[in-house]
């Protein structure tokens, strides 16, 4: 599971979405937006309860070295450019 941080709820449509981010293996902040149900989250009772951390699943594509891995995010989760594969540090 990849630890990510919620930044902003987008609630002007149903079922709502969440803008969230993680830092990749190269120190770049990757910002993603996904619908709440895809992330396993319900509609918030309090949309000001931000930021908060949660985890999203991924599949290992390949191990690059001892700590860095290339992963593909599950459920079609991707960034605004359609990228769903990222390099992350795996402990």
JSON list of C-alpha atoms in Angstrom, two decimals:
[
{"chain": "A", "resi": 1, "resn": "UNK", "atom": "CA", "xyz": [0.00, 0.00, 0.00]},
{"chain": "A", "resi": 2, "resn": "UNK", "atom": "CA", "xyz": [1.16, 3.53, -0.82]},
{"chain": "A", "resi": 3, "resn": "UNK", "atom": "CA", "xyz": [0.71, 6.21, 1.83]},
{"chain": "A", "resi": 4, "resn": "UNK", "atom": "CA", "xyz": [-0.85, 9.38, 0.39]},
{"chain": "A", "resi": 5, "resn": "UNK", "atom": "CA", "xyz": [-2.10, 12.66, 1.88]},
{"chain": "A", "resi": 6, "resn": "UNK", "atom": "CA", "xyz": [-5.53, 14.15, 1.19]},
{"chain": "A", "resi": 7, "resn": "UNK", "atom": "CA", "xyz": [-5.42, 17.84, 0.21]},
{"chain": "A", "resi": 8, "resn": "UNK", "atom": "CA", "xyz": [-8.88, 18.90, -0.95]},
{"chain": "A", "resi": 9, "resn": "UNK", "atom": "CA", "xyz": [-12.38, 17.55, -1.39]},
{"chain": "A", "resi": 10, "resn": "UNK", "atom": "CA", "xyz": [-14.06, 18.25, -4.72]},
{"chain": "A", "resi": 11, "resn": "UNK", "atom": "CA", "xyz": [-17.75, 18.04, -3.93]},
{"chain": "A", "resi": 12, "resn": "UNK", "atom": "CA", "xyz": [-19.47, 19.96, -6.73]},
{"chain": "A", "resi": 13, "resn": "UNK", "atom": "CA", "xyz": [-20.61, 16.68, -8.34]},
{"chain": "A", "resi": 14, "resn": "UNK", "atom": "CA", "xyz": [-21.80, 13.30, -7.11]},
{"chain": "A", "resi": 15, "resn": "UNK", "atom": "CA", "xyz": [-20.19, 11.16, -5.72]},
{"chain": "A", "resi": 16, "resn": "UNK", "atom": "CA", "xyz": [-17.40, 13.67, -5.09]},
{"chain": "A", "resi": 17, "resn": "UNK", "atom": "CA", "xyz": [-13.66, 13.35, -5.46]},
{"chain": "A", "resi": 18, "resn": "UNK", "atom": "CA", "xyz": [-10.48, 13.93, -3.52]},
{"chain": "A", "resi": 19, "resn": "UNK", "atom": "CA", "xyz": [-7.25, 15.65, -4.52]},
{"chain": "A", "resi": 20, "resn": "UNK", "atom": "CA", "xyz": [-4.32, 13.91, -2.86]},
{"chain": "A", "resi": 21, "resn": "UNK", "atom": "CA", "xyz": [-0.57, 13.55, -3.25]},
{"chain": "A", "resi": 22, "resn": "UNK", "atom": "CA", "xyz": [2.48, 11.49, -2.51]},
{"chain": "A", "resi": 23, "resn": "UNK", "atom": "CA", "xyz": [6.19, 12.10, -2.96]},
{"chain": "A", "resi": 24, "resn": "UNK", "atom": "CA", "xyz": [7.88, 9.81, -5.47]},
{"chain": "A", "resi": 25, "resn": "UNK", "atom": "CA", "xyz": [11.36, 8.26, -5.24]},
{"chain": "A", "resi": 26, "resn": "UNK", "atom": "CA", "xyz": [12.93, 11.36, -6.83]},
{"chain": "A", "resi": 27, "resn": "UNK", "atom": "CA", "xyz": [11.38, 13.84, -4.38]},
{"chain": "A", "resi": 28, "resn": "UNK", "atom": "CA", "xyz": [8.69, 15.12, -6.79]},
{"chain": "A", "resi": 29, "resn": "UNK", "atom": "CA", "xyz": [5.19, 15.66, -5.44]},
{"chain": "A", "resi": 30, "resn": "UNK", "atom": "CA", "xyz": [2.69, 13.66, -7.50]},
{"chain": "A", "resi": 31, "resn": "UNK", "atom": "CA", "xyz": [-0.83, 15.13, -7.34]},
{"chain": "A", "resi": 32, "resn": "UNK", "atom": "CA", "xyz": [-3.82, 12.95, -8.21]},
{"chain": "A", "resi": 33, "resn": "UNK", "atom": "CA", "xyz": [-7.62, 13.32, -8.21]},
{"chain": "A", "resi": 34, "resn": "UNK", "atom": "CA", "xyz": [-9.98, 10.38, -7.91]},
{"chain": "A", "resi": 35, "resn": "UNK", "atom": "CA", "xyz": [-13.63, 9.72, -7.07]},
{"chain": "A", "resi": 36, "resn": "UNK", "atom": "CA", "xyz": [-14.28, 9.00, -3.41]},
{"chain": "A", "resi": 37, "resn": "UNK", "atom": "CA", "xyz": [-15.75, 5.47, -3.90]},
{"chain": "A", "resi": 38, "resn": "UNK", "atom": "CA", "xyz": [-12.71, 4.37, -5.95]},
{"chain": "A", "resi": 39, "resn": "UNK", "atom": "CA", "xyz": [-10.55, 5.34, -2.97]},
{"chain": "A", "resi": 40, "resn": "UNK", "atom": "CA", "xyz": [-12.83, 3.48, -0.56]},
{"chain": "A", "resi": 41, "resn": "UNK", "atom": "CA", "xyz": [-14.03, 6.74, 1.01]},
{"chain": "A", "resi": 42, "resn": "UNK", "atom": "CA", "xyz": [-17.56, 7.95, 1.65]},
{"chain": "A", "resi": 43, "resn": "UNK", "atom": "CA", "xyz": [-19.01, 11.44, 1.26]},
{"chain": "A", "resi": 44, "resn": "UNK", "atom": "CA", "xyz": [-17.53, 13.52, 4.10]},
{"chain": "A", "resi": 45, "resn": "UNK", "atom": "CA", "xyz": [-19.70, 14.86, 6.90]},
{"chain": "A", "resi": 46, "resn": "UNK", "atom": "CA", "xyz": [-17.01, 17.45, 7.60]},
{"chain": "A", "resi": 47, "resn": "UNK", "atom": "CA", "xyz": [-15.10, 18.57, 4.50]},
{"chain": "A", "resi": 48, "resn": "UNK", "atom": "CA", "xyz": [-12.71, 20.66, 6.60]},
{"chain": "A", "resi": 49, "resn": "UNK", "atom": "CA", "xyz": [-11.09, 17.59, 8.16]},
{"chain": "A", "resi": 50, "resn": "UNK", "atom": "CA", "xyz": [-7.96, 17.96, 6.02]},
{"chain": "A", "resi": 51, "resn": "UNK", "atom": "CA", "xyz": [-5.21, 16.98, 5.54]},
{"chain": "A", "resi": 52, "resn": "UNK", "atom": "CA", "xyz": [-5.32, 13.31, 6.44]},
{"chain": "A", "resi": 53, "resn": "UNK", "atom": "CA", "xyz": [-3.26, 10.31, 5.40]},
{"chain": "A", "resi": 54, "resn": "UNK", "atom": "CA", "xyz": [-4.60, 7.12, 3.87]},
{"chain": "A", "resi": 55, "resn": "UNK", "atom": "CA", "xyz": [-3.28, 4.31, 1.67]},
{"chain": "A", "resi": 56, "resn": "UNK", "atom": "CA", "xyz": [-3.96, 3.19, -1.87]},
{"chain": "A", "resi": 57, "resn": "UNK", "atom": "CA", "xyz": [-3.07, -0.16, -3.43]},
{"chain": "A", "resi": 58, "resn": "UNK", "atom": "CA", "xyz": [-0.55, -0.72, -6.20]},
{"chain": "A", "resi": 59, "resn": "UNK", "atom": "CA", "xyz": [1.05, -3.53, -8.14]},
{"chain": "A", "resi": 60, "resn": "UNK", "atom": "CA", "xyz": [4.81, -3.94, -8.36]},
{"chain": "A", "resi": 61, "resn": "UNK", "atom": "CA", "xyz": [6.01, -3.54, -11.96]},
{"chain": "A", "resi": 62, "resn": "UNK", "atom": "CA", "xyz": [9.71, -4.02, -11.23]},
{"chain": "A", "resi": 63, "resn": "UNK", "atom": "CA", "xyz": [12.30, -3.58, -8.54]},
{"chain": "A", "resi": 64, "resn": "UNK", "atom": "CA", "xyz": [14.85, -1.00, -9.75]},
{"chain": "A", "resi": 65, "resn": "UNK", "atom": "CA", "xyz": [17.33, -1.42, -6.91]},
{"chain": "A", "resi": 66, "resn": "UNK", "atom": "CA", "xyz": [17.36, -2.15, -3.18]},
{"chain": "A", "resi": 67, "resn": "UNK", "atom": "CA", "xyz": [14.86, 0.59, -2.30]},
{"chain": "A", "resi": 68, "resn": "UNK", "atom": "CA", "xyz": [13.33, 2.01, -5.49]},
{"chain": "A", "resi": 69, "resn": "UNK", "atom": "CA", "xyz": [10.48, 0.22, -7.24]},
{"chain": "A", "resi": 70, "resn": "UNK", "atom": "CA", "xyz": [8.34, 1.00, -10.27]},
{"chain": "A", "resi": 71, "resn": "UNK", "atom": "CA", "xyz": [4.67, 0.54, -9.36]},
{"chain": "A", "resi": 72, "resn": "UNK", "atom": "CA", "xyz": [1.31, 0.79, -11.09]},
{"chain": "A", "resi": 73, "resn": "UNK", "atom": "CA", "xyz": [-1.60, 2.21, -9.10]},
{"chain": "A", "resi": 74, "resn": "UNK", "atom": "CA", "xyz": [-4.70, -0.01, -8.93]},
{"chain": "A", "resi": 75, "resn": "UNK", "atom": "CA", "xyz": [-8.28, 0.76, -10.08]},
{"chain": "A", "resi": 76, "resn": "UNK", "atom": "CA", "xyz": [-7.22, 3.10, -12.88]},
{"chain": "A", "resi": 77, "resn": "UNK", "atom": "CA", "xyz": [-5.96, 5.75, -10.44]},
{"chain": "A", "resi": 78, "resn": "UNK", "atom": "CA", "xyz": [-3.72, 8.14, -12.34]},
{"chain": "A", "resi": 79, "resn": "UNK", "atom": "CA", "xyz": [-2.44, 11.70, -12.43]},
{"chain": "A", "resi": 80, "resn": "UNK", "atom": "CA", "xyz": [-3.92, 14.43, -14.63]},
{"chain": "A", "resi": 81, "resn": "UNK", "atom": "CA", "xyz": [-1.84, 13.20, -17.59]},
{"chain": "A", "resi": 82, "resn": "UNK", "atom": "CA", "xyz": [-3.04, 9.60, -17.31]},
{"chain": "A", "resi": 83, "resn": "UNK", "atom": "CA", "xyz": [0.16, 8.29, -15.72]},
{"chain": "A", "resi": 84, "resn": "UNK", "atom": "CA", "xyz": [-0.49, 5.41, -13.35]},
{"chain": "A", "resi": 85, "resn": "UNK", "atom": "CA", "xyz": [3.09, 4.13, -13.06]},
{"chain": "A", "resi": 86, "resn": "UNK", "atom": "CA", "xyz": [5.48, 5.80, -10.66]},
{"chain": "A", "resi": 87, "resn": "UNK", "atom": "CA", "xyz": [8.82, 5.18, -8.99]},
{"chain": "A", "resi": 88, "resn": "UNK", "atom": "CA", "xyz": [8.54, 5.00, -5.20]},
{"chain": "A", "resi": 89, "resn": "UNK", "atom": "CA", "xyz": [10.76, 4.11, -2.28]},
{"chain": "A", "resi": 90, "resn": "UNK", "atom": "CA", "xyz": [9.73, 0.77, -0.76]},
{"chain": "A", "resi": 91, "resn": "UNK", "atom": "CA", "xyz": [11.01, -0.07, 2.70]}
]
